[in-house]
Coordinates of C-alpha atoms in Angstrom, one line a residue:
X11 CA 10.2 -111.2 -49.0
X12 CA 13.1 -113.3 -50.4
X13 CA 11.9 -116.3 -48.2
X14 CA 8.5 -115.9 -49.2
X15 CA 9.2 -116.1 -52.9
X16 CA 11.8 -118.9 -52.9
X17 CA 8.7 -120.5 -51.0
X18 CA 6.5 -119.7 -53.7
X19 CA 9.1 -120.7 -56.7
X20 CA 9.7 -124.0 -54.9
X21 CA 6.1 -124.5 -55.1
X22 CA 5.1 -123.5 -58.4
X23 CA 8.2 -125.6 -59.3
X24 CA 7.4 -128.9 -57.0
X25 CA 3.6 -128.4 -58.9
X26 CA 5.0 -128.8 -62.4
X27 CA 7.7 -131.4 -61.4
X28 CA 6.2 -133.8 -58.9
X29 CA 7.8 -137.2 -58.9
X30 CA 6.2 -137.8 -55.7
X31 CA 4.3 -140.8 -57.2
X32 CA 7.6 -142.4 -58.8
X33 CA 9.4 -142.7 -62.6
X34 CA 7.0 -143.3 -65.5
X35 CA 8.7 -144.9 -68.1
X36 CA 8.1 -143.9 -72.2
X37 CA 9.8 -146.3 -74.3
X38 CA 10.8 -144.8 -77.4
X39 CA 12.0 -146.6 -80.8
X40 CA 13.4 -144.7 -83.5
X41 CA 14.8 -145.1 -87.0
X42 CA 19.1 -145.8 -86.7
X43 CA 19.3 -142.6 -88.2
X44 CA 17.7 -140.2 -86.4
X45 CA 18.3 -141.9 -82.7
X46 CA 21.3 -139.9 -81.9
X47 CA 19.9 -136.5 -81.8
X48 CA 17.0 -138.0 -80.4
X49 CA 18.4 -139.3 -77.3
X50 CA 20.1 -136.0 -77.2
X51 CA 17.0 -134.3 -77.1
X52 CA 15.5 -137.1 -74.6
X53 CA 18.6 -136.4 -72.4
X54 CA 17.6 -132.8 -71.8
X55 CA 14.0 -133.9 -71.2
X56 CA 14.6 -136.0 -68.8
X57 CA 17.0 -134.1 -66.9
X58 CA 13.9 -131.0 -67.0
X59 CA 11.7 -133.3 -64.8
X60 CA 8.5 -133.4 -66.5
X61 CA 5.5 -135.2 -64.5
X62 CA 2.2 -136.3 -65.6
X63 CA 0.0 -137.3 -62.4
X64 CA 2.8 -137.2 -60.3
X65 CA 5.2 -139.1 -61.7
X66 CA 8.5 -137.7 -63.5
X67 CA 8.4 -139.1 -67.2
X68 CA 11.8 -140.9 -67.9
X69 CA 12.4 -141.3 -72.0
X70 CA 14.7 -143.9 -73.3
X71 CA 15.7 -144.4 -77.0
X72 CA 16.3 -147.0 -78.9
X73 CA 17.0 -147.8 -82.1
X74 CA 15.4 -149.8 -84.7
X75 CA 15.6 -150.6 -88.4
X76 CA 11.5 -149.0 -89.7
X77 CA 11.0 -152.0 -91.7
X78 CA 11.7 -154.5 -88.5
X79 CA 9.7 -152.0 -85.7
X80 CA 7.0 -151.7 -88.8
X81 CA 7.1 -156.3 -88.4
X82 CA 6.4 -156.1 -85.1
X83 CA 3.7 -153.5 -84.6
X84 CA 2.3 -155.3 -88.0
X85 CA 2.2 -158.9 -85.5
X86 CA 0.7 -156.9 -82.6
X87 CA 3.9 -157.2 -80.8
X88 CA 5.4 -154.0 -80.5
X89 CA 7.2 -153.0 -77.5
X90 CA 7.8 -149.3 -77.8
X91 CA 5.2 -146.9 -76.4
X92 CA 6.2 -143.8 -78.9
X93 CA 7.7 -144.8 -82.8
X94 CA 9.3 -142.5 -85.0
X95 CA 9.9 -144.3 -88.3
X96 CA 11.9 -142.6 -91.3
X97 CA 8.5 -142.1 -93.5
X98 CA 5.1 -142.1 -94.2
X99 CA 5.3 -144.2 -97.0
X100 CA 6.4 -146.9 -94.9
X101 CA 3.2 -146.5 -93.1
X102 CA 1.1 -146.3 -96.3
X103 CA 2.3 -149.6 -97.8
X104 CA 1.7 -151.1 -93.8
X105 CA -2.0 -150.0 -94.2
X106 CA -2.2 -151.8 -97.4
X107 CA -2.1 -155.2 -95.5
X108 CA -4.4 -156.4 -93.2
X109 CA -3.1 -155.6 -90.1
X110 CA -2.6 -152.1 -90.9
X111 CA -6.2 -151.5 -90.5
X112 CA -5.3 -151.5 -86.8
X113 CA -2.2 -149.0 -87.4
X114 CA -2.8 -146.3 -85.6
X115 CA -2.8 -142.7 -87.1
X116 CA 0.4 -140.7 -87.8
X117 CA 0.7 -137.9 -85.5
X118 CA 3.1 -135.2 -87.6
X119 CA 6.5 -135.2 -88.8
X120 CA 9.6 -133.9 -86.5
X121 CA 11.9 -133.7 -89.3
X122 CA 12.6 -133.9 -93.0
X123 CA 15.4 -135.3 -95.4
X124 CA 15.2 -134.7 -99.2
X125 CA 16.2 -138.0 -101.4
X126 CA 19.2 -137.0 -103.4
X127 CA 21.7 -138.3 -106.4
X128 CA 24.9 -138.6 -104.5
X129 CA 28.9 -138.9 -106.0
X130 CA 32.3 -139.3 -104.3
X131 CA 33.2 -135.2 -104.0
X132 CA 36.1 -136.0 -106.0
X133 CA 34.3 -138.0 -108.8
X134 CA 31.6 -135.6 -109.5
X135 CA 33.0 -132.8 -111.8
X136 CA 33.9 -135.7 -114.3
X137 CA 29.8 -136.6 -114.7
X138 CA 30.0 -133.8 -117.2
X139 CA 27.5 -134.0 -119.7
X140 CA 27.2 -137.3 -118.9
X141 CA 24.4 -137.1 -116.0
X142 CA 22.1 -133.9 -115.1
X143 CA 21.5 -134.1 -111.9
X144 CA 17.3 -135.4 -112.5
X145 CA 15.4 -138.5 -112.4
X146 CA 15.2 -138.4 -115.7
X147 CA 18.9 -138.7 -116.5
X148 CA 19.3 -141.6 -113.9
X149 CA 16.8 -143.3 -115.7
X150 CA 18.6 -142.9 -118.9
X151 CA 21.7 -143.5 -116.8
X152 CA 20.2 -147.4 -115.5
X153 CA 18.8 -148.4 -118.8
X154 CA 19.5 -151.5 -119.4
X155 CA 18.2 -151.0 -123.0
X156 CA 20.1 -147.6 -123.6
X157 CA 23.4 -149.0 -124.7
X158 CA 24.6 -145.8 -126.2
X159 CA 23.6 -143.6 -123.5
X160 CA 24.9 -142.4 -120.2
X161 CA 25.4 -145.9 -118.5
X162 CA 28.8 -146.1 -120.7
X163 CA 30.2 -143.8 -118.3
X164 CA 27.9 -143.9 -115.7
X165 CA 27.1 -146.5 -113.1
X166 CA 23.6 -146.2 -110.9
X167 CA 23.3 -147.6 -107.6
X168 CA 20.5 -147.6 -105.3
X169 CA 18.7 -148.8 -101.8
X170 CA 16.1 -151.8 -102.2
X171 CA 12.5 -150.3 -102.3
X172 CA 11.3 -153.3 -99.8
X173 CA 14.0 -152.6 -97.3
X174 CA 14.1 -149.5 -97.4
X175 CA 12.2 -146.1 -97.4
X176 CA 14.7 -143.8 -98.9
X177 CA 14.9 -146.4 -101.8
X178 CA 11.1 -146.7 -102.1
X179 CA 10.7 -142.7 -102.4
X180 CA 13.5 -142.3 -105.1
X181 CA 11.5 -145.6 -106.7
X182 CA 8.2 -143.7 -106.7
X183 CA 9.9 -139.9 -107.2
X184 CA 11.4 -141.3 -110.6
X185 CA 8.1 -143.6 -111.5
X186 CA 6.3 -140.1 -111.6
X187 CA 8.8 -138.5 -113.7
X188 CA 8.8 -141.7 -115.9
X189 CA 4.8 -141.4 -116.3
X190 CA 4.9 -137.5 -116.7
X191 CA 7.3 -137.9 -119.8
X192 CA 6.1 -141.0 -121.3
X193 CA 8.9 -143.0 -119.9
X194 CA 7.9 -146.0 -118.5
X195 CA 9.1 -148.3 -120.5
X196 CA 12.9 -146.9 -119.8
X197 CA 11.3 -147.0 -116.4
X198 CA 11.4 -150.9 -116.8
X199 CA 14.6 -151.3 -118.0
X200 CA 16.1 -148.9 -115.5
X201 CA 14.5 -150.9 -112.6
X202 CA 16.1 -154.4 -114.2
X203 CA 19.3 -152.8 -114.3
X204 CA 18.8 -151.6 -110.5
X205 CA 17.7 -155.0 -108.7
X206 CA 21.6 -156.1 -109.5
X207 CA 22.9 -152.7 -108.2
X208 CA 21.5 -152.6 -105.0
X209 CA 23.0 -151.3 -101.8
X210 CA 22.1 -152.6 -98.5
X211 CA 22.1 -149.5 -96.8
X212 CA 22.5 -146.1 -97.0
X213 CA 26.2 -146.5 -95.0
X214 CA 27.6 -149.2 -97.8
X215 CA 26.3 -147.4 -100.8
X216 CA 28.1 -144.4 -99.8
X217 CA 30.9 -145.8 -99.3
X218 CA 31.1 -147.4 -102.7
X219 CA 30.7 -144.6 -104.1
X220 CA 34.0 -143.2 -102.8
X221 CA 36.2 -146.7 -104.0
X222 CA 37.4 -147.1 -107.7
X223 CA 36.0 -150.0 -109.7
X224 CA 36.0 -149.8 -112.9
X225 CA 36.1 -146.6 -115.8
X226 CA 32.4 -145.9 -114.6
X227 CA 31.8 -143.0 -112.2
X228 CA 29.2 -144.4 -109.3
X229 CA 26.2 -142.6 -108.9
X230 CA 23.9 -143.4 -105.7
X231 CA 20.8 -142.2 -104.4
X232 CA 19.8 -141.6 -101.0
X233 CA 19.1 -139.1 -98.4
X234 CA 20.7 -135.8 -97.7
X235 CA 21.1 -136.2 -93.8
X236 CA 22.9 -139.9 -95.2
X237 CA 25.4 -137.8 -96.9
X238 CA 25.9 -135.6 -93.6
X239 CA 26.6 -138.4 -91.4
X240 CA 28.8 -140.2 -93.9
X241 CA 30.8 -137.1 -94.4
X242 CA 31.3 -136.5 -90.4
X243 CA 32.3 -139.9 -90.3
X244 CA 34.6 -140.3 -93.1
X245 CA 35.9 -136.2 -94.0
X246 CA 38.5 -137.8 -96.1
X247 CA 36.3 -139.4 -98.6
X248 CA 33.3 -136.9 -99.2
X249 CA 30.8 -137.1 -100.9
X250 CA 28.1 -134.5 -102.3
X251 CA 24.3 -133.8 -102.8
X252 CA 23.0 -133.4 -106.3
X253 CA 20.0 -132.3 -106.0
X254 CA 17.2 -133.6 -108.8
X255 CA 16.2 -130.4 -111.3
X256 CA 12.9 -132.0 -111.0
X257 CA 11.8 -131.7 -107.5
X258 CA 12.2 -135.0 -105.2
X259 CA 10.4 -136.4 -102.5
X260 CA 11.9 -136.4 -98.5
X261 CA 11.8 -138.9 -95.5
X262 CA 9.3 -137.0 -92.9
X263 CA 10.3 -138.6 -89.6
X264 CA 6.6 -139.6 -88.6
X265 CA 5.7 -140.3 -85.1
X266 CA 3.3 -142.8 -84.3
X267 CA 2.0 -143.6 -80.3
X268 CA 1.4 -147.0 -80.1
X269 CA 0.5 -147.3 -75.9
X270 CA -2.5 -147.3 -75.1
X271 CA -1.9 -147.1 -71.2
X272 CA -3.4 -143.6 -70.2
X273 CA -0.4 -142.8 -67.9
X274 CA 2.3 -143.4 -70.9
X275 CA -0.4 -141.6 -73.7
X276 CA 0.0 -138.1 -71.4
X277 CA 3.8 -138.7 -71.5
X278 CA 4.2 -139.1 -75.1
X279 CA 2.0 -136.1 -75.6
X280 CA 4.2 -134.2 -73.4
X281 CA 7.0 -135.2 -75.5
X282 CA 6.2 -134.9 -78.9
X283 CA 5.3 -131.1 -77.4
X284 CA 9.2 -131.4 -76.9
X285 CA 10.2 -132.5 -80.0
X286 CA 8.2 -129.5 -81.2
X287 CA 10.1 -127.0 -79.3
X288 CA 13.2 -124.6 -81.1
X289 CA 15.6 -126.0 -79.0
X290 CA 14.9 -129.6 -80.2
X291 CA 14.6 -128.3 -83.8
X292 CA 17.9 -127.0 -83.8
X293 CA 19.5 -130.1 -82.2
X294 CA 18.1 -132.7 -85.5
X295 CA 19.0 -129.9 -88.1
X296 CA 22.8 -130.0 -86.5
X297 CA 22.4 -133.8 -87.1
X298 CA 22.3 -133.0 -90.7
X299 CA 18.1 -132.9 -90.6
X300 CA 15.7 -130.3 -92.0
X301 CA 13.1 -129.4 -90.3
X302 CA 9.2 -130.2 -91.3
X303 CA 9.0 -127.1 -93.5
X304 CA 12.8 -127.2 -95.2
X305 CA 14.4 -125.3 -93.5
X306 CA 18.3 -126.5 -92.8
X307 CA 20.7 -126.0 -90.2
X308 CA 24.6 -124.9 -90.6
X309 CA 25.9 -128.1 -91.2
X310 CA 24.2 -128.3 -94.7
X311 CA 26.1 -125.5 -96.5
X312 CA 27.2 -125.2 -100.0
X313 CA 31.1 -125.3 -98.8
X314 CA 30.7 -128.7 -97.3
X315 CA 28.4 -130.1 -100.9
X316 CA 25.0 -129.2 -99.8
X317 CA 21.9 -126.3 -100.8
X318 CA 20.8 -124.7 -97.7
X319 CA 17.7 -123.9 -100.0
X320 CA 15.2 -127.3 -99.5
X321 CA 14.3 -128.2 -102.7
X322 CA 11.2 -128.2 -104.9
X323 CA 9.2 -130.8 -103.2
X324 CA 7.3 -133.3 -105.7
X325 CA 3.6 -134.4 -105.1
X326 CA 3.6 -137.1 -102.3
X327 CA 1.7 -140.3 -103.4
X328 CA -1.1 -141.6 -102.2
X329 CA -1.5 -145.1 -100.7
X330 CA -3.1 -146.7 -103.2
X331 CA 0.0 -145.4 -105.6
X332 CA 2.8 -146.5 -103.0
X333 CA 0.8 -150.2 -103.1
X334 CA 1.2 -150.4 -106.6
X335 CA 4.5 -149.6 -107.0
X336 CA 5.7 -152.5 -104.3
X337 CA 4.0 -154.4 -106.4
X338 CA 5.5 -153.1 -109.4
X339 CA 9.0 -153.8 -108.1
X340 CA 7.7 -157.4 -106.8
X341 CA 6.8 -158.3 -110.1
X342 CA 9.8 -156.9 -112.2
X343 CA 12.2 -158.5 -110.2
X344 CA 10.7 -161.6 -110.0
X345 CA 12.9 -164.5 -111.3
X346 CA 12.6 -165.6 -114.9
X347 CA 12.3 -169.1 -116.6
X348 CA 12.3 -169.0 -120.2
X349 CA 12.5 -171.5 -123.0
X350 CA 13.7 -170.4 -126.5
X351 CA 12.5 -172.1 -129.8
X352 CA 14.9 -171.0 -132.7
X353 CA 14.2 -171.3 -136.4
X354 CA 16.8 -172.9 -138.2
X355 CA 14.4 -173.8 -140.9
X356 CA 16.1 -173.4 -144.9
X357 CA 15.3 -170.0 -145.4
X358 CA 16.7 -168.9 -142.4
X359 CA 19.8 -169.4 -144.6
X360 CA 19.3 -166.6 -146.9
X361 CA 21.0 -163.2 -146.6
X362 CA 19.3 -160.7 -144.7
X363 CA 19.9 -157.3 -147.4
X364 CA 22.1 -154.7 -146.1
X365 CA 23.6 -156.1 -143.4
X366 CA 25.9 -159.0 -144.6
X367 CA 24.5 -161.6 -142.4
X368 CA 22.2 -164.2 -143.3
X369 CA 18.8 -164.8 -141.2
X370 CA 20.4 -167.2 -138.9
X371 CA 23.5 -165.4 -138.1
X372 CA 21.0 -162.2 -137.2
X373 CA 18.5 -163.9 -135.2
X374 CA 21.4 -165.7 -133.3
X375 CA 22.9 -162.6 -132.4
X376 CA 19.7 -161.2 -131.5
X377 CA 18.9 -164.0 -129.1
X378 CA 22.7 -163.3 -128.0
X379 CA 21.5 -159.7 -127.4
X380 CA 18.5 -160.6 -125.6
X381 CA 19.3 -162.9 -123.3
X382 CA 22.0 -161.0 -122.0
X383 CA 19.3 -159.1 -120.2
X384 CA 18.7 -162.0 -117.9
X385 CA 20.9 -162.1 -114.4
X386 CA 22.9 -165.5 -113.2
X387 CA 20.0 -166.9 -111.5
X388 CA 17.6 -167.0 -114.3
X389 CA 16.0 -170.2 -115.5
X390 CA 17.1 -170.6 -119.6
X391 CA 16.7 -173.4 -122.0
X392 CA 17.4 -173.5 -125.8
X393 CA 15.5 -175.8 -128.7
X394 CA 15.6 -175.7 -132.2
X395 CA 12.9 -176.2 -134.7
X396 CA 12.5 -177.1 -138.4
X397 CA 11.1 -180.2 -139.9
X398 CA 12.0 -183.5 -139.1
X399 CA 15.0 -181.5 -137.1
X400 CA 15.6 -184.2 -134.3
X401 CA 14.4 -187.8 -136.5
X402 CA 11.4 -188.7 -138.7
X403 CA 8.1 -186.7 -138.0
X404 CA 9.9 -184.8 -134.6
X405 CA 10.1 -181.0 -136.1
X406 CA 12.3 -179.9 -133.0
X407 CA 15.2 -180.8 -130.5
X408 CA 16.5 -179.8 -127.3
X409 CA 19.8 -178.2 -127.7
X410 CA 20.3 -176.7 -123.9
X411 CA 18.2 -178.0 -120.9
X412 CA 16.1 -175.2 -119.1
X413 CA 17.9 -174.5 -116.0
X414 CA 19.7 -171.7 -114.1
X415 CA 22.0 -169.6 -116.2
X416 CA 24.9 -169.4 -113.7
X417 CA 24.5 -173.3 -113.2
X418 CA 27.9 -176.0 -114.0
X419 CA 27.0 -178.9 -116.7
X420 CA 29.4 -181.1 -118.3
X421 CA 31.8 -178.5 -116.4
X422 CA 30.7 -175.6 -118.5
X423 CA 28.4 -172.7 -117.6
X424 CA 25.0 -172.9 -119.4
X425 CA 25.1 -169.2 -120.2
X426 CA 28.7 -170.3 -121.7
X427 CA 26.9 -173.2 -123.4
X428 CA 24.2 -170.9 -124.6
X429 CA 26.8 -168.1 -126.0
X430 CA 29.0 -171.5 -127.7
X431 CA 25.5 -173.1 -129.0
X432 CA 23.8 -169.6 -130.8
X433 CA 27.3 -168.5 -132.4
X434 CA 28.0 -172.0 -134.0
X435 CA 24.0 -173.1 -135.0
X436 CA 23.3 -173.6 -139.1
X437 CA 20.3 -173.4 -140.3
X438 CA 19.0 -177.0 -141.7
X439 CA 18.9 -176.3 -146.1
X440 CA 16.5 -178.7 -146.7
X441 CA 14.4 -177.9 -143.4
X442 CA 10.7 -176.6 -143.9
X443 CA 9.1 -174.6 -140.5
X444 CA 7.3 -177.3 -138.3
X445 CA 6.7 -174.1 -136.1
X446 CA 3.0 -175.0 -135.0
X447 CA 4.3 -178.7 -133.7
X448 CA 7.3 -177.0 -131.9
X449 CA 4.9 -174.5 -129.8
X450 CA 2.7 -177.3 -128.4
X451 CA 4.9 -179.5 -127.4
X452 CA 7.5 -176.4 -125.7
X453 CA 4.1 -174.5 -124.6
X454 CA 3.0 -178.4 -122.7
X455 CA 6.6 -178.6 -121.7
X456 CA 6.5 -175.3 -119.9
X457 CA 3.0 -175.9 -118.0
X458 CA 3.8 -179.1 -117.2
X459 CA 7.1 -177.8 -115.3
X460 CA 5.8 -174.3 -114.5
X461 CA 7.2 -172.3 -111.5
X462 CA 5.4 -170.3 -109.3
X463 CA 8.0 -167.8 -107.5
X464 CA 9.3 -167.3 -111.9
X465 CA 7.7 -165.3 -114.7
X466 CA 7.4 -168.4 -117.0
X467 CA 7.9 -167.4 -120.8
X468 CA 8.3 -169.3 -124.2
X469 CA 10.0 -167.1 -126.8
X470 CA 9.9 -167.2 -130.2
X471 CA 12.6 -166.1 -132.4
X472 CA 12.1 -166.8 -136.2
X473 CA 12.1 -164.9 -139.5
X474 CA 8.7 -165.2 -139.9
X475 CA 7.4 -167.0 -142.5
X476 CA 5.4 -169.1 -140.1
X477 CA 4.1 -172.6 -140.4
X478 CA 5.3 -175.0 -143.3
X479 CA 5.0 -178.1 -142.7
X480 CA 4.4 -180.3 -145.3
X481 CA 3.7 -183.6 -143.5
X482 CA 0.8 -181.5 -141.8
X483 CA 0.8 -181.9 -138.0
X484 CA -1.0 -179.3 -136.0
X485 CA -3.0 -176.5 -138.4
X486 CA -2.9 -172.5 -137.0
X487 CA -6.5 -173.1 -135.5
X488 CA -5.7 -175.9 -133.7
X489 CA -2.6 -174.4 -132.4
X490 CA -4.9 -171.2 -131.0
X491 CA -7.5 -173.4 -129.7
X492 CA -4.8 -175.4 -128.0
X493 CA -3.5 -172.3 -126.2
X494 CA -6.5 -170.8 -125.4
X495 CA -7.7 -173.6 -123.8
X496 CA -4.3 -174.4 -122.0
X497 CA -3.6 -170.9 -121.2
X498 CA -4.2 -170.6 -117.2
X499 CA -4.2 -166.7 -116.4
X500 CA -3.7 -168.3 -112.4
X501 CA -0.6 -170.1 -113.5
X502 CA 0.7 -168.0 -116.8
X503 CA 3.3 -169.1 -119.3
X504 CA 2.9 -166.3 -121.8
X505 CA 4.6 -166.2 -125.6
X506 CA 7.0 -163.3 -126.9
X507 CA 7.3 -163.7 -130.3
X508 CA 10.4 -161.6 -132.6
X509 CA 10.2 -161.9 -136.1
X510 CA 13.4 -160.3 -138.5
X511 CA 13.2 -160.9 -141.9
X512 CA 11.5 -159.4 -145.1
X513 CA 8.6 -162.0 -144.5
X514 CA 7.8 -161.1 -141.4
X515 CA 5.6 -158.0 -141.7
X516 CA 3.1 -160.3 -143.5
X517 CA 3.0 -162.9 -140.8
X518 CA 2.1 -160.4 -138.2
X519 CA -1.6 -161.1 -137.8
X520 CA -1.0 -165.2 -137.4
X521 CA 1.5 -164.4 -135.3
X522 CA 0.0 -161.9 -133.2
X523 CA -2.9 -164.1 -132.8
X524 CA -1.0 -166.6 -131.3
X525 CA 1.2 -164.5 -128.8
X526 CA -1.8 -163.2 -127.8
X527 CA -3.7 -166.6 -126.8
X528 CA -1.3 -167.0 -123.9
X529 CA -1.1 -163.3 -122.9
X530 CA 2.0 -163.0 -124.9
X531 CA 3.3 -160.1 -127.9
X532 CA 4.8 -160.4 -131.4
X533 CA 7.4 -158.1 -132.6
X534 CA 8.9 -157.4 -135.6
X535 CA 12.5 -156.2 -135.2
X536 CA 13.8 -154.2 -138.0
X537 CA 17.0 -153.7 -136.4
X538 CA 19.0 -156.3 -134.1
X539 CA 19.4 -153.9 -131.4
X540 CA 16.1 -153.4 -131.1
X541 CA 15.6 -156.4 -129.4
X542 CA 16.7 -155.3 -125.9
X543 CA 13.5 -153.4 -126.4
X544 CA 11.2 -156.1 -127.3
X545 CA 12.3 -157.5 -124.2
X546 CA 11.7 -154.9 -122.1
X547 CA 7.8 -154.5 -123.3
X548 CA 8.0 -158.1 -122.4
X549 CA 9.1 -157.5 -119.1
X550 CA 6.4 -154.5 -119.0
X551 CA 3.7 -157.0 -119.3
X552 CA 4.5 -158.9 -116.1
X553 CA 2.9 -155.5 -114.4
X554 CA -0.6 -156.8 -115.8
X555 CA -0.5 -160.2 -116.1
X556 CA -2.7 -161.6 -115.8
X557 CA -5.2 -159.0 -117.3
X558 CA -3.0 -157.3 -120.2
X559 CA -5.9 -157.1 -122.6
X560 CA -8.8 -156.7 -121.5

């Protein structure tokens, strides 16, 4: 009897393990992150002998970077049989393009990471009042326009949406809470802010987090498994989760077959079947992994800075809204080239009341405000304008070539020269406001020399009394009908126009009219700090371009 049954187990075994027909290879390519437990898993696989058509499947991992794996299959030139990328949106914004019409369909998610605000363990009890853990606060928190809010004592770092998928889905998880309050335009200014706080990686922001720089407490954001590994690694520098009161959005681990041999399509069924199984479950949630529906293994406890609880999971995006916010990002943190005409016209000497400046001391310090929005690598240039400002019948001169901000000339910074040139600029007494000359020959200037990979702007700062040019020169209509005519929505240059003075409101309509014939706005700023927000609904209208009205 015990012969007859060790022949009948042999049997039944030899039936379900037959490698009688050799190895058959499943080449398996996995995010960095999630290769570890992976292999682990693939290990035990292997060593359980599974066949298809006679042949024992061997799996091998290997890791790859989702964005580079994501290239290749994008070129036809994947080499992987089975791919498990770190999310969906990744494949979303891949079947935006034209080769992801070939992309074949996601087949289910073997694991789960929520996208988290992170701090150094030992940094976050001093956040305070000074950041709720939400999107909302981090907006706040990055505004580049909020100077009195919590970016004094708060710095915001995060992952670049392009790069990277945990970056993208705290992009898109904080877009919908901008949209939901009526916060996009803090939205904009947080994002400007962000593109010069990036992080290449989930592994360096971490670690910044945990070194001193500055009076500012570092706040990242990134996944929760991130904050696992970093913490195994590195137990003398945690950090913790801080979990976003307003839901969040998680990595999903997708898995993707890309074989088509038959042979290799029965083995990576076979495996996905054991990536499904309790035991391989329990393996990714000890790598610091949830599973598909939340649920968390040991290592994510509240004594080592985690909520075994998943958390309240926001609305995933659909494709078409993961397309538009690449694009969104694209846009906003495309480089800048800007050209600003200042008035230095007679009346700009007059006091503004109630603030003990006159008109030219507040619109330079305005355009001192404003331009200190723009990074080291944007393209600046500075004229000034009055009436016969740089010899007879020439209303305006070139103070400061157009040209990168962090650039050397004459051995001195041009952001230095700009900063030098605003503070010490008098308005002319005897100047009248050759404004409508100025803007054709700066608006020519600009289309002549536009740049294609930079949003091209002329801006306008004056106190708004317009065009006074008593020797004639180029009337209001002409000046439209010169702009609408120039104005090429394929190549823009587009007009921001801030007024301050008590003449401005009743200027609004001409001025409008002619922001608005090269896709440009007019503001009136009643305040000089208000500025930083003019600017940032400037920036808001490179989303549009080059259909903002209409």
């Amino acid at each position: 009897m015990a012969v007859l049954l060790g022949v009948a187990a042999f049997v039944i075994f030899n039936r379900d393990h037959d490698c009688s027909g050799g190895k058959l290879a499943l080449r398996v390519v996995a995010t960095p992150e999630i290769e570890p437990p992976l292999s682990k898993i693939a290990a035990s696989y292997n060593k359980a002998m599974h066949s298809v058509d006679g042949r024992c499947v061997e799996v091998a991992v290997a890791k790859e970077a989702s964005a580079k794996t994501a290239a290749a299959v994008a070129a036809g030139k994947a080499k992987a049989d089975f791919w498990v990328a770190d999310s969906s949106l990744l494949m979303e914004s891949m079947r935006a393009t034209p080769a992801g019409e070939a992309l074949p369909q996601v087949e289910g998610s073997i694991a789960t990471s929520p996208i988290v605000l992170a701090a150094a363990k030992s940094a976050a009890s001093k956040l305070g009042g000074a950041l709720q853990p939400s999107w909302a606060s981090m907006i706040s928190a990055a505004n580049v326009a909020n100077v009195d809010g919590p970016g004094r004592k708060v710095r915001v770092l995060a992952l670049d949406p392009q790069k990277n998928s945990a970056g993208l889905a705290a992009l898109l998880a904080a877009a919908g809470i901008a949209k939901e309050s009526g916060k996009d335009k803090e939205l904009v200014g947080a994002l400007k802010e962000l593109a010069d706080q990036l992080a290449t990686d989930s592994t360096a922001l971490l670690a910044s987090l945990t070194v001193k720089s500055g009076s500012r407490v570092p706040v990242g954001v990134t996944t929760e498994q991130a904050i696992y590994a970093h913490n195994a690694a590195k137990p003398k520098a945690p950090v913790v989760a801080l979990y976003p009161k307003e839901g969040t959005l998680s990595l999903d681990y997708p898995v993707t077959i890309l074989t088509k041999d038959a042979g290799a399509l029965k083995a990576a069924a076979d495996f996905k079947q054991a990536l499904a199984t309790e035991s391989a479950k329990k393996t990714l949630r000890d790598a610091g992994f949830r599973s598909e529906d939340g649920k968390a293994g040991s290592v994510l406890s509240k004594a080592k800075g985690f909520d075994p609880e998943a958390p309240t999971a926001l609305d995933p995006p659909d494709s078409a809204t993961v397309t538009r916010m690449v694009q969104t990002w694209s846009r906003l943190n495309l480089g800048s080239r800007l050209l600003a005409l200042l008035d230095v016209s007679g009346t700009m000497a007059l006091p503004v009341p109630g603030t003990g400046m006159t008109r030219m001391q507040a619109i330079n310090k305005i355009a001192t405000e404003g331009l200190a929005l723009f990074p080291p690598d944007s393209d600046i240039g500075l004229w000034a304008y009055s009436t016969h400002l740089d010899g007879q019948g020439k209303d305006y001169k070139e103070l400061i070539h157009v040209g990168p901000l962090a650039e050397t000339v004459n051995g001195t910074l041009r952001k230095d020269q700009m900063v030098r040139t605003l503070a010490t600029l008098q308005a002319k007494p005897t100047g009248d406001t050759g404004l409508n000359d100025t803007v054709k020959a700066a608006y020519t200037e600009l289309t002549k020399t536009y740049k294609a990979d930079k949003i091209n702007t002329l801006l306008i700062l004056t106190d708004g009394a317009g065009n006074d040019d008593p020797d004639g020169g180029v009337t209001d209509s002409q000046l439209l009908q010169f702009l609408k005519k120039t104005y090429n929505p394929k190549k823009p240059v587009s007009i921001l126009l801030i007024a301050f003075g008590p003449e401005a409101r009743a200027g609004k309509r001409q001025m409008d009219a002619l922001a608005k014939a090269a896709g440009g706005e007019a503001y009136i700023a009643d305040d000089i700090l208000q500025v930083r927000d003019f600017f940032l609904r400037g920036m808001e209208r490179r989303l549009c371009m080059p259909n903002c009205d209409g």
